């Protein structure tokens, strides 16, 4: 039965609103990646895979969690299907976690060994890396098939997630989920520090110049990783000060757990857009060259079009017919 208390309306607005914003941001990011003309590149494919995971998880926040709050349903925390959905959402989150790791590996390889990386990051190897990421993510899902003992559920009454209150829940939350996050965090820190060292070595000691695009994508990877660290810190450390007293600290507990999880997927897509928008814009504004002679009448619209694209290309020279 629907329950529209003030808290319910706020919860519905936040979870539904952030979810919809995230679907738009990640959908737009995927559109830009696919139509940017560089989707055959390894890093762009890794980003597309990451956005896909974000999009799937946000769909569940919008079309599963939000209706549960509207109906004030116990389905999400009592039914076997609800428990499986919770486990599935965690596995998709783990896909995002591993996506951060392979993005860091990609930047390390490209920046450290720019020539050799063309062989290392071929289509076949990139597909294998993406396949491993999704396989590992769904490997995390297997314990959740024991729905009686091992689960994570969403409580529509307080908009919070809870692992099963037993030993299996402890393993799922503190060992598998938190342990994976911390392990990936350490690995990424090591690789990013080494990448920065390689950048410094190339520029300061060897006098080499690195492609701006590679540095730009490294910055993107670092920003997304920082977002992951903020979520991890909130979910497993800061929230501990609030979850013990949900009557007094209900909203702080919500913002450091459910909201932190959802907003991470949302902002992931927003971060990606400005780093890849130029590729899409450049391809969109690229003049079409044909074998026909361009007349004065056709040249003028071409100039107008290029002007609208911030003159990314020089106007096509025209010859009179």
PDB file of C-alpha atoms in Angstrom:
ATOM      1  CA  UNK A   1       0.000   0.000   0.000  1.00  0.00           C
ATOM      2  CA  UNK A   2       1.327   3.431  -0.932  1.00  0.00           C
ATOM      3  CA  UNK A   3       2.717   5.512   1.894  1.00  0.00           C
ATOM      4  CA  UNK A   4       3.414   9.152   1.138  1.00  0.00           C
ATOM      5  CA  UNK A   5       4.819  10.554   4.365  1.00  0.00           C
ATOM      6  CA  UNK A   6       7.226  13.483   4.179  1.00  0.00           C
ATOM      7  CA  UNK A   7      10.216  11.180   4.620  1.00  0.00           C
ATOM      8  CA  UNK A   8       8.912   8.854   1.927  1.00  0.00           C
ATOM      9  CA  UNK A   9       8.558  11.715  -0.526  1.00  0.00           C
ATOM     10  CA  UNK A  10      12.095  12.873   0.215  1.00  0.00           C
ATOM     11  CA  UNK A  11      13.447   9.346  -0.187  1.00  0.00           C
ATOM     12  CA  UNK A  12      11.538   8.828  -3.429  1.00  0.00           C
ATOM     13  CA  UNK A  13      12.707  12.189  -4.753  1.00  0.00           C
ATOM     14  CA  UNK A  14      16.364  11.601  -3.923  1.00  0.00           C
ATOM     15  CA  UNK A  15      16.663   7.976  -5.056  1.00  0.00           C
ATOM     16  CA  UNK A  16      14.459   8.447  -8.114  1.00  0.00           C
ATOM     17  CA  UNK A  17      15.942  11.821  -9.047  1.00  0.00           C
ATOM     18  CA  UNK A  18      19.583  10.799  -8.691  1.00  0.00           C
ATOM     19  CA  UNK A  19      18.830   7.566 -10.526  1.00  0.00           C
ATOM     20  CA  UNK A  20      17.234   9.349 -13.469  1.00  0.00           C
ATOM     21  CA  UNK A  21      20.084  11.865 -13.614  1.00  0.00           C
ATOM     22  CA  UNK A  22      22.529   8.968 -13.595  1.00  0.00           C
ATOM     23  CA  UNK A  23      20.692   7.172 -16.397  1.00  0.00           C
ATOM     24  CA  UNK A  24      20.838  10.340 -18.487  1.00  0.00           C
ATOM     25  CA  UNK A  25      24.514  11.034 -17.724  1.00  0.00           C
ATOM     26  CA  UNK A  26      25.676   7.481 -18.379  1.00  0.00           C
ATOM     27  CA  UNK A  27      23.403   7.152 -21.399  1.00  0.00           C
ATOM     28  CA  UNK A  28      24.847  10.357 -22.834  1.00  0.00           C
ATOM     29  CA  UNK A  29      28.363   9.179 -22.023  1.00  0.00           C
ATOM     30  CA  UNK A  30      27.758   5.906 -23.884  1.00  0.00           C
ATOM     31  CA  UNK A  31      26.312   7.819 -26.837  1.00  0.00           C
ATOM     32  CA  UNK A  32      29.396  10.055 -26.989  1.00  0.00           C
ATOM     33  CA  UNK A  33      31.751   7.079 -26.731  1.00  0.00           C
ATOM     34  CA  UNK A  34      29.997   5.096 -29.455  1.00  0.00           C
ATOM     35  CA  UNK A  35      29.668   8.071 -31.809  1.00  0.00           C
ATOM     36  CA  UNK A  36      33.006   9.691 -31.027  1.00  0.00           C
ATOM     37  CA  UNK A  37      34.826   7.765 -33.724  1.00  0.00           C
ATOM     38  CA  UNK A  38      37.280   6.130 -31.300  1.00  0.00           C
ATOM     39  CA  UNK A  39      35.261   3.256 -29.866  1.00  0.00           C
ATOM     40  CA  UNK A  40      37.769   0.864 -31.435  1.00  0.00           C
ATOM     41  CA  UNK A  41      40.370   2.158 -28.950  1.00  0.00           C
ATOM     42  CA  UNK A  42      40.965   0.122 -25.819  1.00  0.00           C
ATOM     43  CA  UNK A  43      40.347   2.868 -23.252  1.00  0.00           C
ATOM     44  CA  UNK A  44      37.060   3.932 -24.843  1.00  0.00           C
ATOM     45  CA  UNK A  45      35.841   0.335 -24.776  1.00  0.00           C
ATOM     46  CA  UNK A  46      36.742   0.047 -21.097  1.00  0.00           C
ATOM     47  CA  UNK A  47      34.821   3.258 -20.416  1.00  0.00           C
ATOM     48  CA  UNK A  48      31.802   1.937 -22.318  1.00  0.00           C
ATOM     49  CA  UNK A  49      31.833  -1.249 -20.254  1.00  0.00           C
ATOM     50  CA  UNK A  50      32.053   0.807 -17.057  1.00  0.00           C
ATOM     51  CA  UNK A  51      29.144   3.033 -18.114  1.00  0.00           C
ATOM     52  CA  UNK A  52      27.075  -0.039 -18.932  1.00  0.00           C
ATOM     53  CA  UNK A  53      27.550  -1.333 -15.387  1.00  0.00           C
ATOM     54  CA  UNK A  54      26.601   2.074 -13.987  1.00  0.00           C
ATOM     55  CA  UNK A  55      23.504   2.197 -16.172  1.00  0.00           C
ATOM     56  CA  UNK A  56      22.301  -1.265 -15.111  1.00  0.00           C
ATOM     57  CA  UNK A  57      22.706  -0.537 -11.404  1.00  0.00           C
ATOM     58  CA  UNK A  58      20.951   2.824 -11.696  1.00  0.00           C
ATOM     59  CA  UNK A  59      18.036   1.164 -13.474  1.00  0.00           C
ATOM     60  CA  UNK A  60      17.471  -0.953 -10.378  1.00  0.00           C
ATOM     61  CA  UNK A  61      17.610   2.108  -8.138  1.00  0.00           C
ATOM     62  CA  UNK A  62      14.961   3.816 -10.278  1.00  0.00           C
ATOM     63  CA  UNK A  63      12.689   0.911 -11.226  1.00  0.00           C
ATOM     64  CA  UNK A  64      13.113  -1.313  -8.176  1.00  0.00           C
ATOM     65  CA  UNK A  65      14.082   0.668  -5.071  1.00  0.00           C
ATOM     66  CA  UNK A  66      11.872   3.675  -5.796  1.00  0.00           C
ATOM     67  CA  UNK A  67       8.659   1.637  -6.357  1.00  0.00           C
ATOM     68  CA  UNK A  68       9.397  -0.340  -3.180  1.00  0.00           C
ATOM     69  CA  UNK A  69       9.376   2.923  -1.209  1.00  0.00           C
ATOM     70  CA  UNK A  70       6.223   4.142  -2.949  1.00  0.00           C
ATOM     71  CA  UNK A  71       4.395   0.925  -2.087  1.00  0.00           C
ATOM     72  CA  UNK A  72       6.125   0.622   1.283  1.00  0.00           C
ATOM     73  CA  UNK A  73       6.635  -3.006   0.324  1.00  0.00           C
ATOM     74  CA  UNK A  74       8.329  -5.735   2.326  1.00  0.00           C
ATOM     75  CA  UNK A  75       9.068  -7.631  -0.900  1.00  0.00           C
ATOM     76  CA  UNK A  76      12.563  -6.156  -1.187  1.00  0.00           C
ATOM     77  CA  UNK A  77      13.750  -7.529   2.168  1.00  0.00           C
ATOM     78  CA  UNK A  78      11.690 -10.693   2.673  1.00  0.00           C
ATOM     79  CA  UNK A  79      11.306 -12.403  -0.706  1.00  0.00           C
ATOM     80  CA  UNK A  80      13.992 -14.618  -2.291  1.00  0.00           C
ATOM     81  CA  UNK A  81      13.773 -12.559  -5.487  1.00  0.00           C
ATOM     82  CA  UNK A  82      14.358  -9.363  -3.532  1.00  0.00           C
ATOM     83  CA  UNK A  83      17.422 -10.912  -1.929  1.00  0.00           C
ATOM     84  CA  UNK A  84      18.748 -12.028  -5.318  1.00  0.00           C
ATOM     85  CA  UNK A  85      18.209  -8.552  -6.760  1.00  0.00           C
ATOM     86  CA  UNK A  86      20.241  -7.087  -3.908  1.00  0.00           C
ATOM     87  CA  UNK A  87      23.069  -9.527  -4.583  1.00  0.00           C
ATOM     88  CA  UNK A  88      22.911  -8.794  -8.299  1.00  0.00           C
ATOM     89  CA  UNK A  89      23.228  -5.052  -7.668  1.00  0.00           C
ATOM     90  CA  UNK A  90      26.298  -5.664  -5.501  1.00  0.00           C
ATOM     91  CA  UNK A  91      27.839  -7.772  -8.269  1.00  0.00           C
ATOM     92  CA  UNK A  92      27.275  -4.933 -10.752  1.00  0.00           C
ATOM     93  CA  UNK A  93      28.949  -2.569  -8.285  1.00  0.00           C
ATOM     94  CA  UNK A  94      31.903  -4.971  -8.234  1.00  0.00           C
ATOM     95  CA  UNK A  95      32.056  -4.769 -12.031  1.00  0.00           C
ATOM     96  CA  UNK A  96      32.480  -1.011 -11.590  1.00  0.00           C
ATOM     97  CA  UNK A  97      35.197  -1.582  -8.986  1.00  0.00           C
ATOM     98  CA  UNK A  98      37.173  -3.861 -11.287  1.00  0.00           C
ATOM     99  CA  UNK A  99      36.588  -1.398 -14.139  1.00  0.00           C
ATOM    100  CA  UNK A 100      38.523   1.210 -12.163  1.00  0.00           C
ATOM    101  CA  UNK A 101      41.370  -1.275 -11.890  1.00  0.00           C
ATOM    102  CA  UNK A 102      41.640  -2.101 -15.590  1.00  0.00           C
ATOM    103  CA  UNK A 103      41.374   1.596 -16.480  1.00  0.00           C
ATOM    104  CA  UNK A 104      44.364   2.221 -14.237  1.00  0.00           C
ATOM    105  CA  UNK A 105      46.227  -0.665 -15.878  1.00  0.00           C
ATOM    106  CA  UNK A 106      45.382   0.751 -19.297  1.00  0.00           C
ATOM    107  CA  UNK A 107      46.776   4.191 -18.441  1.00  0.00           C
ATOM    108  CA  UNK A 108      49.928   2.676 -16.962  1.00  0.00           C
ATOM    109  CA  UNK A 109      50.619   0.608 -20.073  1.00  0.00           C
ATOM    110  CA  UNK A 110      49.850   3.372 -22.589  1.00  0.00           C
ATOM    111  CA  UNK A 111      51.875   6.057 -20.800  1.00  0.00           C
ATOM    112  CA  UNK A 112      54.806   3.834 -19.829  1.00  0.00           C
ATOM    113  CA  UNK A 113      55.125   1.900 -23.075  1.00  0.00           C
ATOM    114  CA  UNK A 114      53.374   3.963 -25.778  1.00  0.00           C
ATOM    115  CA  UNK A 115      54.707   1.941 -28.719  1.00  0.00           C
ATOM    116  CA  UNK A 116      54.382  -1.531 -27.231  1.00  0.00           C
ATOM    117  CA  UNK A 117      50.887  -0.736 -25.933  1.00  0.00           C
ATOM    118  CA  UNK A 118      49.569  -0.915 -29.491  1.00  0.00           C
ATOM    119  CA  UNK A 119      50.231  -4.647 -29.379  1.00  0.00           C
ATOM    120  CA  UNK A 120      49.317  -5.162 -25.731  1.00  0.00           C
ATOM    121  CA  UNK A 121      45.941  -3.439 -26.044  1.00  0.00           C
ATOM    122  CA  UNK A 122      44.639  -4.956 -29.236  1.00  0.00           C
ATOM    123  CA  UNK A 123      40.940  -5.692 -29.636  1.00  0.00           C
ATOM    124  CA  UNK A 124      41.326  -9.299 -28.533  1.00  0.00           C
ATOM    125  CA  UNK A 125      43.188  -8.420 -25.333  1.00  0.00           C
ATOM    126  CA  UNK A 126      40.781  -5.595 -24.526  1.00  0.00           C
ATOM    127  CA  UNK A 127      37.809  -7.931 -24.955  1.00  0.00           C
ATOM    128  CA  UNK A 128      39.478 -10.446 -22.652  1.00  0.00           C
ATOM    129  CA  UNK A 129      40.029  -7.778 -19.981  1.00  0.00           C
ATOM    130  CA  UNK A 130      36.406  -6.656 -20.173  1.00  0.00           C
ATOM    131  CA  UNK A 131      35.263 -10.274 -20.031  1.00  0.00           C
ATOM    132  CA  UNK A 132      37.381 -10.899 -16.923  1.00  0.00           C
ATOM    133  CA  UNK A 133      35.924  -7.819 -15.228  1.00  0.00           C
ATOM    134  CA  UNK A 134      32.345  -8.983 -15.762  1.00  0.00           C
ATOM    135  CA  UNK A 135      33.220 -12.570 -14.851  1.00  0.00           C
ATOM    136  CA  UNK A 136      34.765 -11.476 -11.546  1.00  0.00           C
ATOM    137  CA  UNK A 137      31.783  -9.253 -10.835  1.00  0.00           C
ATOM    138  CA  UNK A 138      29.304 -12.077 -11.344  1.00  0.00           C
ATOM    139  CA  UNK A 139      31.564 -14.430  -9.393  1.00  0.00           C
ATOM    140  CA  UNK A 140      30.714 -12.239  -6.404  1.00  0.00           C
ATOM    141  CA  UNK A 141      27.060 -13.015  -7.104  1.00  0.00           C
ATOM    142  CA  UNK A 142      27.334 -16.783  -6.574  1.00  0.00           C
ATOM    143  CA  UNK A 143      27.098 -16.770  -2.724  1.00  0.00           C
ATOM    144  CA  UNK A 144      23.802 -14.901  -2.938  1.00  0.00           C
ATOM    145  CA  UNK A 145      22.065 -17.939  -4.426  1.00  0.00           C
ATOM    146  CA  UNK A 146      21.933 -19.247  -0.860  1.00  0.00           C
ATOM    147  CA  UNK A 147      19.071 -16.833  -0.199  1.00  0.00           C
ATOM    148  CA  UNK A 148      18.319 -18.192   3.271  1.00  0.00           C
ATOM    149  CA  UNK A 149      21.728 -17.380   4.726  1.00  0.00           C
ATOM    150  CA  UNK A 150      23.566 -15.053   2.353  1.00  0.00           C
ATOM    151  CA  UNK A 151      21.893 -11.895   1.145  1.00  0.00           C
ATOM    152  CA  UNK A 152      21.778  -8.124   1.067  1.00  0.00           C
ATOM    153  CA  UNK A 153      18.354  -6.496   1.114  1.00  0.00           C
ATOM    154  CA  UNK A 154      16.846  -3.073   0.631  1.00  0.00           C
ATOM    155  CA  UNK A 155      14.515  -1.836   3.374  1.00  0.00           C
ATOM    156  CA  UNK A 156      11.791   0.332   1.861  1.00  0.00           C
ATOM    157  CA  UNK A 157      10.900   1.701   5.300  1.00  0.00           C
ATOM    158  CA  UNK A 158      14.227   3.475   5.862  1.00  0.00           C
ATOM    159  CA  UNK A 159      15.836   3.318   2.355  1.00  0.00           C
ATOM    160  CA  UNK A 160      18.879   1.457   3.689  1.00  0.00           C
ATOM    161  CA  UNK A 161      20.696  -1.708   2.653  1.00  0.00           C
ATOM    162  CA  UNK A 162      21.505  -4.506   5.078  1.00  0.00           C
ATOM    163  CA  UNK A 163      23.604  -7.654   4.803  1.00  0.00           C
ATOM    164  CA  UNK A 164      22.200 -10.797   6.413  1.00  0.00           C
ATOM    165  CA  UNK A 165      22.741 -10.628  10.214  1.00  0.00           C
ATOM    166  CA  UNK A 166      24.839 -13.787  10.428  1.00  0.00           C
ATOM    167  CA  UNK A 167      28.304 -15.085   9.628  1.00  0.00           C
ATOM    168  CA  UNK A 168      27.618 -15.239   5.888  1.00  0.00           C
ATOM    169  CA  UNK A 169      26.486 -11.616   5.911  1.00  0.00           C
ATOM    170  CA  UNK A 170      29.688 -10.680   7.718  1.00  0.00           C
ATOM    171  CA  UNK A 171      31.754 -12.457   5.053  1.00  0.00           C
ATOM    172  CA  UNK A 172      29.781 -10.846   2.220  1.00  0.00           C
ATOM    173  CA  UNK A 173      30.037  -7.343   3.648  1.00  0.00           C
ATOM    174  CA  UNK A 174      33.307  -7.082   5.522  1.00  0.00           C
ATOM    175  CA  UNK A 175      35.412  -9.672   3.710  1.00  0.00           C
ATOM    176  CA  UNK A 176      34.167  -9.967   0.130  1.00  0.00           C
ATOM    177  CA  UNK A 177      32.781  -6.498  -0.600  1.00  0.00           C
ATOM    178  CA  UNK A 178      34.964  -4.358   1.653  1.00  0.00           C
ATOM    179  CA  UNK A 179      38.016  -6.577   1.119  1.00  0.00           C
ATOM    180  CA  UNK A 180      37.668  -6.316  -2.650  1.00  0.00           C
ATOM    181  CA  UNK A 181      37.332  -2.545  -2.447  1.00  0.00           C
ATOM    182  CA  UNK A 182      40.413  -2.125  -0.265  1.00  0.00           C
ATOM    183  CA  UNK A 183      42.491  -4.539  -2.365  1.00  0.00           C
ATOM    184  CA  UNK A 184      41.584  -2.737  -5.581  1.00  0.00           C
ATOM    185  CA  UNK A 185      42.258   0.595  -3.855  1.00  0.00           C
ATOM    186  CA  UNK A 186      45.801  -0.488  -2.938  1.00  0.00           C
ATOM    187  CA  UNK A 187      46.533  -1.846  -6.419  1.00  0.00           C
ATOM    188  CA  UNK A 188      45.290   1.322  -8.122  1.00  0.00           C
ATOM    189  CA  UNK A 189      47.306   3.551  -5.792  1.00  0.00           C
ATOM    190  CA  UNK A 190      50.463   1.579  -6.609  1.00  0.00           C
ATOM    191  CA  UNK A 191      49.846   1.705 -10.364  1.00  0.00           C
ATOM    192  CA  UNK A 192      48.851   5.372 -10.434  1.00  0.00           C
ATOM    193  CA  UNK A 193      51.922   6.372  -8.423  1.00  0.00           C
ATOM    194  CA  UNK A 194      54.098   4.417 -10.841  1.00  0.00           C
ATOM    195  CA  UNK A 195      52.296   6.043 -13.786  1.00  0.00           C
ATOM    196  CA  UNK A 196      52.998   9.491 -12.333  1.00  0.00           C
ATOM    197  CA  UNK A 197      56.638   8.471 -11.897  1.00  0.00           C
ATOM    198  CA  UNK A 198      56.790   7.396 -15.544  1.00  0.00           C
ATOM    199  CA  UNK A 199      55.261  10.711 -16.632  1.00  0.00           C
ATOM    200  CA  UNK A 200      57.807  12.641 -14.584  1.00  0.00           C
ATOM    201  CA  UNK A 201      60.658  10.524 -15.939  1.00  0.00           C
ATOM    202  CA  UNK A 202      59.555  11.000 -19.535  1.00  0.00           C
ATOM    203  CA  UNK A 203      59.159  14.756 -19.208  1.00  0.00           C
ATOM    204  CA  UNK A 204      61.917  15.771 -16.784  1.00  0.00           C
ATOM    205  CA  UNK A 205      64.730  13.330 -17.510  1.00  0.00           C
ATOM    206  CA  UNK A 206      64.219  12.194 -21.078  1.00  0.00           C
ATOM    207  CA  UNK A 207      62.700  15.403 -22.399  1.00  0.00           C
ATOM    208  CA  UNK A 208      59.886  13.533 -24.107  1.00  0.00           C
ATOM    209  CA  UNK A 209      56.462  15.047 -24.617  1.00  0.00           C
ATOM    210  CA  UNK A 210      53.420  12.948 -23.848  1.00  0.00           C
ATOM    211  CA  UNK A 211      50.238  13.150 -25.847  1.00  0.00           C
ATOM    212  CA  UNK A 212      47.741  15.477 -24.213  1.00  0.00           C
ATOM    213  CA  UNK A 213      44.985  12.942 -24.783  1.00  0.00           C
ATOM    214  CA  UNK A 214      46.765  10.247 -22.772  1.00  0.00           C
ATOM    215  CA  UNK A 215      47.313  12.636 -19.865  1.00  0.00           C
ATOM    216  CA  UNK A 216      43.692  13.742 -20.119  1.00  0.00           C
ATOM    217  CA  UNK A 217      42.426  10.173 -19.883  1.00  0.00           C
ATOM    218  CA  UNK A 218      44.757   9.528 -16.946  1.00  0.00           C
ATOM    219  CA  UNK A 219      43.178  12.522 -15.203  1.00  0.00           C
ATOM    220  CA  UNK A 220      39.738  11.047 -15.935  1.00  0.00           C
ATOM    221  CA  UNK A 221      40.787   7.728 -14.432  1.00  0.00           C
ATOM    222  CA  UNK A 222      42.111   9.474 -11.310  1.00  0.00           C
ATOM    223  CA  UNK A 223      38.905  11.488 -10.861  1.00  0.00           C
ATOM    224  CA  UNK A 224      36.723   8.398 -11.128  1.00  0.00           C
ATOM    225  CA  UNK A 225      38.996   6.563  -8.714  1.00  0.00           C
ATOM    226  CA  UNK A 226      38.713   9.447  -6.231  1.00  0.00           C
ATOM    227  CA  UNK A 227      34.939   9.124  -6.428  1.00  0.00           C
ATOM    228  CA  UNK A 228      35.232   5.399  -5.685  1.00  0.00           C
ATOM    229  CA  UNK A 229      37.400   6.139  -2.632  1.00  0.00           C
ATOM    230  CA  UNK A 230      34.832   8.629  -1.309  1.00  0.00           C
ATOM    231  CA  UNK A 231      32.071   6.034  -1.649  1.00  0.00           C
ATOM    232  CA  UNK A 232      34.162   3.359   0.040  1.00  0.00           C
ATOM    233  CA  UNK A 233      35.034   5.700   2.909  1.00  0.00           C
ATOM    234  CA  UNK A 234      31.426   6.721   3.451  1.00  0.00           C
ATOM    235  CA  UNK A 235      29.925   3.249   3.150  1.00  0.00           C
ATOM    236  CA  UNK A 236      32.322   1.410   5.455  1.00  0.00           C
ATOM    237  CA  UNK A 237      33.746   4.038   7.791  1.00  0.00           C
ATOM    238  CA  UNK A 238      31.705   7.214   8.189  1.00  0.00           C
ATOM    239  CA  UNK A 239      28.355   5.387   8.157  1.00  0.00           C
ATOM    240  CA  UNK A 240      29.484   3.421  11.213  1.00  0.00           C
ATOM    241  CA  UNK A 241      28.863   6.505  13.343  1.00  0.00           C
ATOM    242  CA  UNK A 242      25.185   6.578  12.334  1.00  0.00           C
ATOM    243  CA  UNK A 243      23.817   3.087  11.652  1.00  0.00           C
ATOM    244  CA  UNK A 244      23.787   2.214  15.350  1.00  0.00           C
ATOM    245  CA  UNK A 245      21.028   4.749  16.035  1.00  0.00           C
ATOM    246  CA  UNK A 246      18.766   4.987  13.003  1.00  0.00           C
ATOM    247  CA  UNK A 247      16.094   6.903  14.888  1.00  0.00           C
ATOM    248  CA  UNK A 248      18.407   9.828  15.555  1.00  0.00           C
ATOM    249  CA  UNK A 249      20.727   9.499  12.566  1.00  0.00           C
ATOM    250  CA  UNK A 250      18.481   8.053   9.882  1.00  0.00           C
ATOM    251  CA  UNK A 251      19.316  10.603   7.192  1.00  0.00           C
ATOM    252  CA  UNK A 252      23.082  10.676   7.852  1.00  0.00           C
ATOM    253  CA  UNK A 253      23.026   6.874   7.597  1.00  0.00           C
ATOM    254  CA  UNK A 254      21.112   7.119   4.323  1.00  0.00           C
ATOM    255  CA  UNK A 255      23.458   9.686   2.778  1.00  0.00           C
ATOM    256  CA  UNK A 256      26.586   7.725   3.715  1.00  0.00           C
ATOM    257  CA  UNK A 257      25.277   4.389   2.388  1.00  0.00           C
ATOM    258  CA  UNK A 258      22.443   4.255  -0.156  1.00  0.00           C
ATOM    259  CA  UNK A 259      22.978   7.768  -1.493  1.00  0.00           C
ATOM    260  CA  UNK A 260      26.776   7.370  -1.606  1.00  0.00           C
ATOM    261  CA  UNK A 261      26.394   4.168  -3.628  1.00  0.00           C
ATOM    262  CA  UNK A 262      23.906   5.609  -6.105  1.00  0.00           C
ATOM    263  CA  UNK A 263      25.556   9.000  -6.583  1.00  0.00           C
ATOM    264  CA  UNK A 264      28.864   7.287  -7.381  1.00  0.00           C
ATOM    265  CA  UNK A 265      27.318   5.567 -10.405  1.00  0.00           C
ATOM    266  CA  UNK A 266      25.670   8.840 -11.395  1.00  0.00           C
ATOM    267  CA  UNK A 267      28.767  11.054 -11.235  1.00  0.00           C
ATOM    268  CA  UNK A 268      30.880   8.406 -12.986  1.00  0.00           C
ATOM    269  CA  UNK A 269      29.001   9.177 -16.181  1.00  0.00           C
ATOM    270  CA  UNK A 270      29.155  12.931 -15.631  1.00  0.00           C
ATOM    271  CA  UNK A 271      32.940  12.790 -15.225  1.00  0.00           C
ATOM    272  CA  UNK A 272      33.367  10.909 -18.475  1.00  0.00           C
ATOM    273  CA  UNK A 273      31.390  13.310 -20.685  1.00  0.00           C
ATOM    274  CA  UNK A 274      33.768  16.334 -20.783  1.00  0.00           C
ATOM    275  CA  UNK A 275      36.800  14.102 -21.365  1.00  0.00           C
ATOM    276  CA  UNK A 276      35.309  12.525 -24.509  1.00  0.00           C
ATOM    277  CA  UNK A 277      32.966  15.242 -25.739  1.00  0.00           C
ATOM    278  CA  UNK A 278      35.646  16.766 -27.989  1.00  0.00           C
ATOM    279  CA  UNK A 279      36.027  13.501 -29.938  1.00  0.00           C
ATOM    280  CA  UNK A 280      32.300  13.384 -30.632  1.00  0.00           C
ATOM    281  CA  UNK A 281      32.149  17.091 -31.463  1.00  0.00           C
ATOM    282  CA  UNK A 282      35.152  16.857 -33.785  1.00  0.00           C
ATOM    283  CA  UNK A 283      33.676  13.918 -35.636  1.00  0.00           C
ATOM    284  CA  UNK A 284      30.290  15.615 -35.878  1.00  0.00           C
ATOM    285  CA  UNK A 285      31.846  18.778 -37.301  1.00  0.00           C
ATOM    286  CA  UNK A 286      34.187  17.015 -39.711  1.00  0.00           C
ATOM    287  CA  UNK A 287      33.448  18.213 -43.258  1.00  0.00           C
ATOM    288  CA  UNK A 288      32.362  15.612 -45.759  1.00  0.00           C
ATOM    289  CA  UNK A 289      34.678  15.513 -48.771  1.00  0.00           C
ATOM    290  CA  UNK A 290      33.121  14.484 -52.059  1.00  0.00           C
ATOM    291  CA  UNK A 291      34.379  14.230 -55.595  1.00  0.00           C
ATOM    292  CA  UNK A 292      32.129  17.058 -56.768  1.00  0.00           C
ATOM    293  CA  UNK A 293      33.289  20.601 -57.327  1.00  0.00           C
ATOM    294  CA  UNK A 294      31.963  22.954 -54.660  1.00  0.00           C
ATOM    295  CA  UNK A 295      30.224  26.023 -55.935  1.00  0.00           C
ATOM    296  CA  UNK A 296      30.029  29.401 -54.238  1.00  0.00           C
ATOM    297  CA  UNK A 297      26.441  28.701 -53.242  1.00  0.00           C
ATOM    298  CA  UNK A 298      27.447  25.511 -51.461  1.00  0.00           C
ATOM    299  CA  UNK A 299      30.523  26.981 -49.825  1.00  0.00           C
ATOM    300  CA  UNK A 300      28.651  29.515 -47.727  1.00  0.00           C
ATOM    301  CA  UNK A 301      26.506  26.993 -45.801  1.00  0.00           C
ATOM    302  CA  UNK A 302      29.702  25.041 -45.130  1.00  0.00           C
ATOM    303  CA  UNK A 303      31.252  28.110 -43.480  1.00  0.00           C
ATOM    304  CA  UNK A 304      28.141  28.609 -41.385  1.00  0.00           C
ATOM    305  CA  UNK A 305      28.229  24.989 -40.224  1.00  0.00           C
ATOM    306  CA  UNK A 306      31.887  25.148 -39.276  1.00  0.00           C
ATOM    307  CA  UNK A 307      31.301  28.379 -37.399  1.00  0.00           C
ATOM    308  CA  UNK A 308      28.650  26.646 -35.322  1.00  0.00           C
ATOM    309  CA  UNK A 309      31.264  24.020 -34.493  1.00  0.00           C
ATOM    310  CA  UNK A 310      33.658  26.672 -33.156  1.00  0.00           C
ATOM    311  CA  UNK A 311      35.704  26.517 -36.348  1.00  0.00           C
ATOM    312  CA  UNK A 312      37.230  23.167 -35.520  1.00  0.00           C
ATOM    313  CA  UNK A 313      38.209  22.916 -39.163  1.00  0.00           C
ATOM    314  CA  UNK A 314      39.228  25.473 -41.730  1.00  0.00           C
ATOM    315  CA  UNK A 315      36.514  26.361 -44.261  1.00  0.00           C
ATOM    316  CA  UNK A 316      36.627  24.329 -47.427  1.00  0.00           C
ATOM    317  CA  UNK A 317      38.029  26.291 -50.338  1.00  0.00           C
ATOM    318  CA  UNK A 318      35.526  26.889 -53.105  1.00  0.00           C
ATOM    319  CA  UNK A 319      35.912  27.105 -56.834  1.00  0.00           C
ATOM    320  CA  UNK A 320      33.475  28.697 -59.192  1.00  0.00           C
ATOM    321  CA  UNK A 321      31.678  26.508 -61.632  1.00  0.00           C
TER     322      UNK A 321
END
